[in-house]
mmCIF file of C-alpha atoms in Angstrom:
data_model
loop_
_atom_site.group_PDB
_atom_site.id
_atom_site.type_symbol
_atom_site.label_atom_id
_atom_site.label_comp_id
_atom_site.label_asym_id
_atom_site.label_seq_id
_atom_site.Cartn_x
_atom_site.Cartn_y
_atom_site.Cartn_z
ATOM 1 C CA UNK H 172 -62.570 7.408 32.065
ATOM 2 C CA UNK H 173 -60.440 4.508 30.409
ATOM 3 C CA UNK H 174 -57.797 3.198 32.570
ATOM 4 C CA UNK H 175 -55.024 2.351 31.405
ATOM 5 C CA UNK H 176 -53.823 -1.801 32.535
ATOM 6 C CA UNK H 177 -50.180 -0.961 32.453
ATOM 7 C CA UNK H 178 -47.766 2.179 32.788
ATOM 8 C CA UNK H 179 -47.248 4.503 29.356
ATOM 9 C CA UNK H 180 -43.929 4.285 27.581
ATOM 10 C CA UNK H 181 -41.403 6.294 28.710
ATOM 11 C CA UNK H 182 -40.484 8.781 26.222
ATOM 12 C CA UNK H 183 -36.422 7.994 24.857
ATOM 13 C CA UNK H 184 -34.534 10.777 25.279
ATOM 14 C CA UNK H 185 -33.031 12.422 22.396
ATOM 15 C CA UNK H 186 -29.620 12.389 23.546
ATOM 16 C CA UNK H 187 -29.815 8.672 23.435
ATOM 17 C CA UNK H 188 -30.698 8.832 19.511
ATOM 18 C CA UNK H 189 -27.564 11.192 19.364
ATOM 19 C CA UNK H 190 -25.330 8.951 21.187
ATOM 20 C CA UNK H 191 -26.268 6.116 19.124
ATOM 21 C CA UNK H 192 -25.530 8.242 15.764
ATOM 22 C CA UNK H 193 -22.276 9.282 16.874
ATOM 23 C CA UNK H 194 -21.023 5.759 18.421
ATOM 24 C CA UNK H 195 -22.283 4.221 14.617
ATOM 25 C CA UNK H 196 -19.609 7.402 13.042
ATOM 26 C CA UNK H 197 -17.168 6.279 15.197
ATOM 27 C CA UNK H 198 -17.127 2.592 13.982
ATOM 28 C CA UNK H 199 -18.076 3.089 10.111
ATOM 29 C CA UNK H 200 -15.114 5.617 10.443
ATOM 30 C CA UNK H 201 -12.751 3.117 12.473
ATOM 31 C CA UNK H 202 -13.020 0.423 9.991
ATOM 32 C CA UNK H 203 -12.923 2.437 6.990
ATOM 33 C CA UNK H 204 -9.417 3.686 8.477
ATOM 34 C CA UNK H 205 -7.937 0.438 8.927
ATOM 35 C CA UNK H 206 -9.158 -0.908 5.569
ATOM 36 C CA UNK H 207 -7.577 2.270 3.774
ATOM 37 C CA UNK H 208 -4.271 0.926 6.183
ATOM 38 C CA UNK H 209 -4.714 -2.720 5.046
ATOM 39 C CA UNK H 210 -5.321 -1.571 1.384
ATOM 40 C CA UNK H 211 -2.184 0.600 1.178
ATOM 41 C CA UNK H 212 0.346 -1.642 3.167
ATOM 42 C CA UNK H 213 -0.824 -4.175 0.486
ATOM 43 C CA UNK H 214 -0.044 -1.814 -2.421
ATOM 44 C CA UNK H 215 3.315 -1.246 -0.879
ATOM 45 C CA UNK H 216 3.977 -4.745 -0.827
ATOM 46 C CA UNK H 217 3.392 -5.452 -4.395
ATOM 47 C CA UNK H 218 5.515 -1.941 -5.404
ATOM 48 C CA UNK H 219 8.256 -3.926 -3.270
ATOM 49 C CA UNK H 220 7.456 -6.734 -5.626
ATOM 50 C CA UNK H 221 8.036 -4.863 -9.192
ATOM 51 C CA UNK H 222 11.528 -3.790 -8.059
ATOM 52 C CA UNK H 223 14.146 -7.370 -8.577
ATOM 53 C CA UNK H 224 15.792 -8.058 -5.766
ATOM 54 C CA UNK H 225 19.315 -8.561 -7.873
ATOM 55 C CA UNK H 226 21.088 -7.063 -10.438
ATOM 56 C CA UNK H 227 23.765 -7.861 -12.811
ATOM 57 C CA UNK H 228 26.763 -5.057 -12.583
ATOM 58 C CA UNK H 229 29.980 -4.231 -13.973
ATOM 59 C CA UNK H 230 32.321 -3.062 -11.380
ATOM 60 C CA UNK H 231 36.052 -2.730 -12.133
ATOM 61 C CA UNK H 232 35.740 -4.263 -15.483
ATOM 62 C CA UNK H 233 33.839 -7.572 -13.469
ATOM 63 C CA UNK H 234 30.576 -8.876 -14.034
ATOM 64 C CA UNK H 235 29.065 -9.295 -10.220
ATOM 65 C CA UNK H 236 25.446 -10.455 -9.240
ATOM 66 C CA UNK H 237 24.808 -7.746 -6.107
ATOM 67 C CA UNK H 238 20.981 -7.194 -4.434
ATOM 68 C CA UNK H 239 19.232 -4.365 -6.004
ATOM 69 C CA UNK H 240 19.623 -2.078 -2.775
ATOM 70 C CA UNK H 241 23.402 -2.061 -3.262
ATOM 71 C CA UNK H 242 23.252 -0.213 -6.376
ATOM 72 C CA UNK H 243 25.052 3.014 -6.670
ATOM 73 C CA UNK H 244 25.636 5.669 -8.676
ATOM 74 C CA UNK H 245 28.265 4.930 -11.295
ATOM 75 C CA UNK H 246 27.301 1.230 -11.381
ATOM 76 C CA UNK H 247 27.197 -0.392 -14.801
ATOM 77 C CA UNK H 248 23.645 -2.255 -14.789
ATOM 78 C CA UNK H 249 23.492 -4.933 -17.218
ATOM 79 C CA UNK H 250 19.878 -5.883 -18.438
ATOM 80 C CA UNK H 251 18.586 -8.661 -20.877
ATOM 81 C CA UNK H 252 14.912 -9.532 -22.634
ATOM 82 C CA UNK H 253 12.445 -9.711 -20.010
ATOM 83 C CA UNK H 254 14.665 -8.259 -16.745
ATOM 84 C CA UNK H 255 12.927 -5.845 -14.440
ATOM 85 C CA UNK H 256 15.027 -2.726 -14.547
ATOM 86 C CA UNK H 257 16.423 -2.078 -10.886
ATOM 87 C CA UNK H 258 16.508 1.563 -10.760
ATOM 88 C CA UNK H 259 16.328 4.629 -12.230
ATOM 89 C CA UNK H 260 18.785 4.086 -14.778
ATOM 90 C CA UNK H 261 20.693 5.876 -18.248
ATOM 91 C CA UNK H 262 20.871 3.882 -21.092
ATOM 92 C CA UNK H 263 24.375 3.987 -22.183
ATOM 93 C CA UNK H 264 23.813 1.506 -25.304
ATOM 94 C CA UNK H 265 21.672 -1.323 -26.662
ATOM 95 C CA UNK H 266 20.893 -3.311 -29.137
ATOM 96 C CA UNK H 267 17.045 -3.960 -30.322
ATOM 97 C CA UNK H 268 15.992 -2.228 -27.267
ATOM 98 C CA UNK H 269 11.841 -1.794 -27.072
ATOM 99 C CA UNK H 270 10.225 -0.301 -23.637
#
Protein backbone atom coordinates (compact mmCIF):
# COMPACT_ATOMS: atom_id res chain seq x y z
CA UNK A 1 0.00 0.00 0.00
CA UNK A 2 0.55 3.92 -0.16
CA UNK A 3 1.76 5.37 2.97
CA UNK A 4 0.77 8.18 3.93
CA UNK A 5 4.11 11.00 4.87
CA UNK A 6 2.11 12.78 7.48
CA UNK A 7 -0.97 12.16 9.91
CA UNK A 8 -4.78 12.63 8.25
CA UNK A 9 -6.76 15.67 9.28
CA UNK A 10 -8.60 15.46 12.15
CA UNK A 11 -12.16 15.64 11.46
CA UNK A 12 -13.76 19.30 13.19
CA UNK A 13 -16.34 18.54 15.26
CA UNK A 14 -19.69 19.79 14.56
CA UNK A 15 -20.27 21.40 17.72
CA UNK A 16 -17.43 23.66 16.89
CA UNK A 17 -19.35 24.85 13.56
CA UNK A 18 -22.35 25.39 16.02
CA UNK A 19 -20.47 27.33 18.48
CA UNK A 20 -19.08 29.49 15.91
CA UNK A 21 -22.78 30.19 14.42
CA UNK A 22 -24.15 31.05 17.63
CA UNK A 23 -21.08 33.31 19.00
CA UNK A 24 -21.50 35.27 15.20
CA UNK A 25 -25.74 35.68 16.48
CA UNK A 26 -24.61 36.90 19.50
CA UNK A 27 -22.47 39.80 18.07
CA UNK A 28 -24.59 40.71 14.78
CA UNK A 29 -27.40 40.82 17.48
CA UNK A 30 -25.26 42.91 20.13
CA UNK A 31 -24.45 45.59 17.76
CA UNK A 32 -27.63 45.79 16.06
CA UNK A 33 -29.05 46.50 19.74
CA UNK A 34 -26.86 49.24 20.54
CA UNK A 35 -27.20 50.90 17.12
CA UNK A 36 -31.16 50.74 17.49
CA UNK A 37 -30.04 52.51 21.25
CA UNK A 38 -27.71 55.05 19.54
CA UNK A 39 -30.34 55.67 16.74
CA UNK A 40 -33.23 56.36 19.13
CA UNK A 41 -31.37 58.41 21.91
CA UNK A 42 -30.46 60.52 18.80
CA UNK A 43 -34.10 60.89 17.70
CA UNK A 44 -34.92 61.90 21.20
CA UNK A 45 -32.47 64.48 21.12
CA UNK A 46 -33.64 66.23 18.09
CA UNK A 47 -37.62 65.83 19.44
CA UNK A 48 -35.95 67.78 22.51
CA UNK A 49 -34.79 70.14 19.84
CA UNK A 50 -38.34 71.01 18.05
CA UNK A 51 -39.81 71.98 21.45
CA UNK A 52 -38.31 76.09 22.31
CA UNK A 53 -36.87 76.23 25.30
CA UNK A 54 -38.89 79.73 26.19
CA UNK A 55 -42.05 81.10 25.87
CA UNK A 56 -43.68 84.38 25.93
CA UNK A 57 -46.78 84.38 28.64
CA UNK A 58 -49.32 86.52 30.04
CA UNK A 59 -49.66 86.03 33.67
CA UNK A 60 -51.66 88.50 35.79
CA UNK A 61 -52.19 90.84 32.97
CA UNK A 62 -47.90 90.78 32.51
CA UNK A 63 -46.03 89.83 29.63
CA UNK A 64 -43.11 87.36 31.19
CA UNK A 65 -40.39 85.38 29.17
CA UNK A 66 -40.54 81.81 31.37
CA UNK A 67 -38.68 78.30 29.98
CA UNK A 68 -41.05 76.17 28.14
CA UNK A 69 -41.19 73.47 31.05
CA UNK A 70 -42.83 76.05 33.33
CA UNK A 71 -45.86 76.25 31.36
CA UNK A 72 -49.13 75.49 32.94
CA UNK A 73 -52.44 75.13 32.38
CA UNK A 74 -54.24 78.46 32.24
CA UNK A 75 -51.12 80.22 30.90
CA UNK A 76 -51.68 82.77 28.16
CA UNK A 77 -48.98 81.72 25.40
CA UNK A 78 -48.19 84.44 23.14
CA UNK A 79 -46.82 83.35 19.62
CA UNK A 80 -45.55 85.43 16.56
CA UNK A 81 -44.50 84.51 12.63
CA UNK A 82 -42.06 81.86 12.73
CA UNK A 83 -42.21 80.80 16.80
CA UNK A 84 -42.18 77.13 17.61
CA UNK A 85 -45.38 76.53 19.51
CA UNK A 86 -44.40 75.28 23.15
CA UNK A 87 -47.14 72.99 23.90
CA UNK A 88 -50.20 71.65 23.25
CA UNK A 89 -52.04 74.71 23.08
CA UNK A 90 -55.96 76.41 22.27
CA UNK A 91 -56.04 79.10 20.07
CA UNK A 92 -57.97 81.73 21.76
CA UNK A 93 -57.56 84.40 18.77
CA UNK A 94 -55.36 85.47 15.86
CA UNK A 95 -54.90 87.39 13.26
CA UNK A 96 -53.65 85.95 9.65
CA UNK A 97 -52.95 82.78 11.35
CA UNK A 98 -51.68 79.83 8.68
CA UNK A 99 -50.38 76.28 10.21
Amino acid sequence: GQGHLGTSPSPVPPQLYLAIALIAVVVVTGCFGYYQEFKSTNIIASFKNLVPQQATVVRDGAKQQINANELVVGDLVEIKGGDRVPADIRVLSAQGCKV
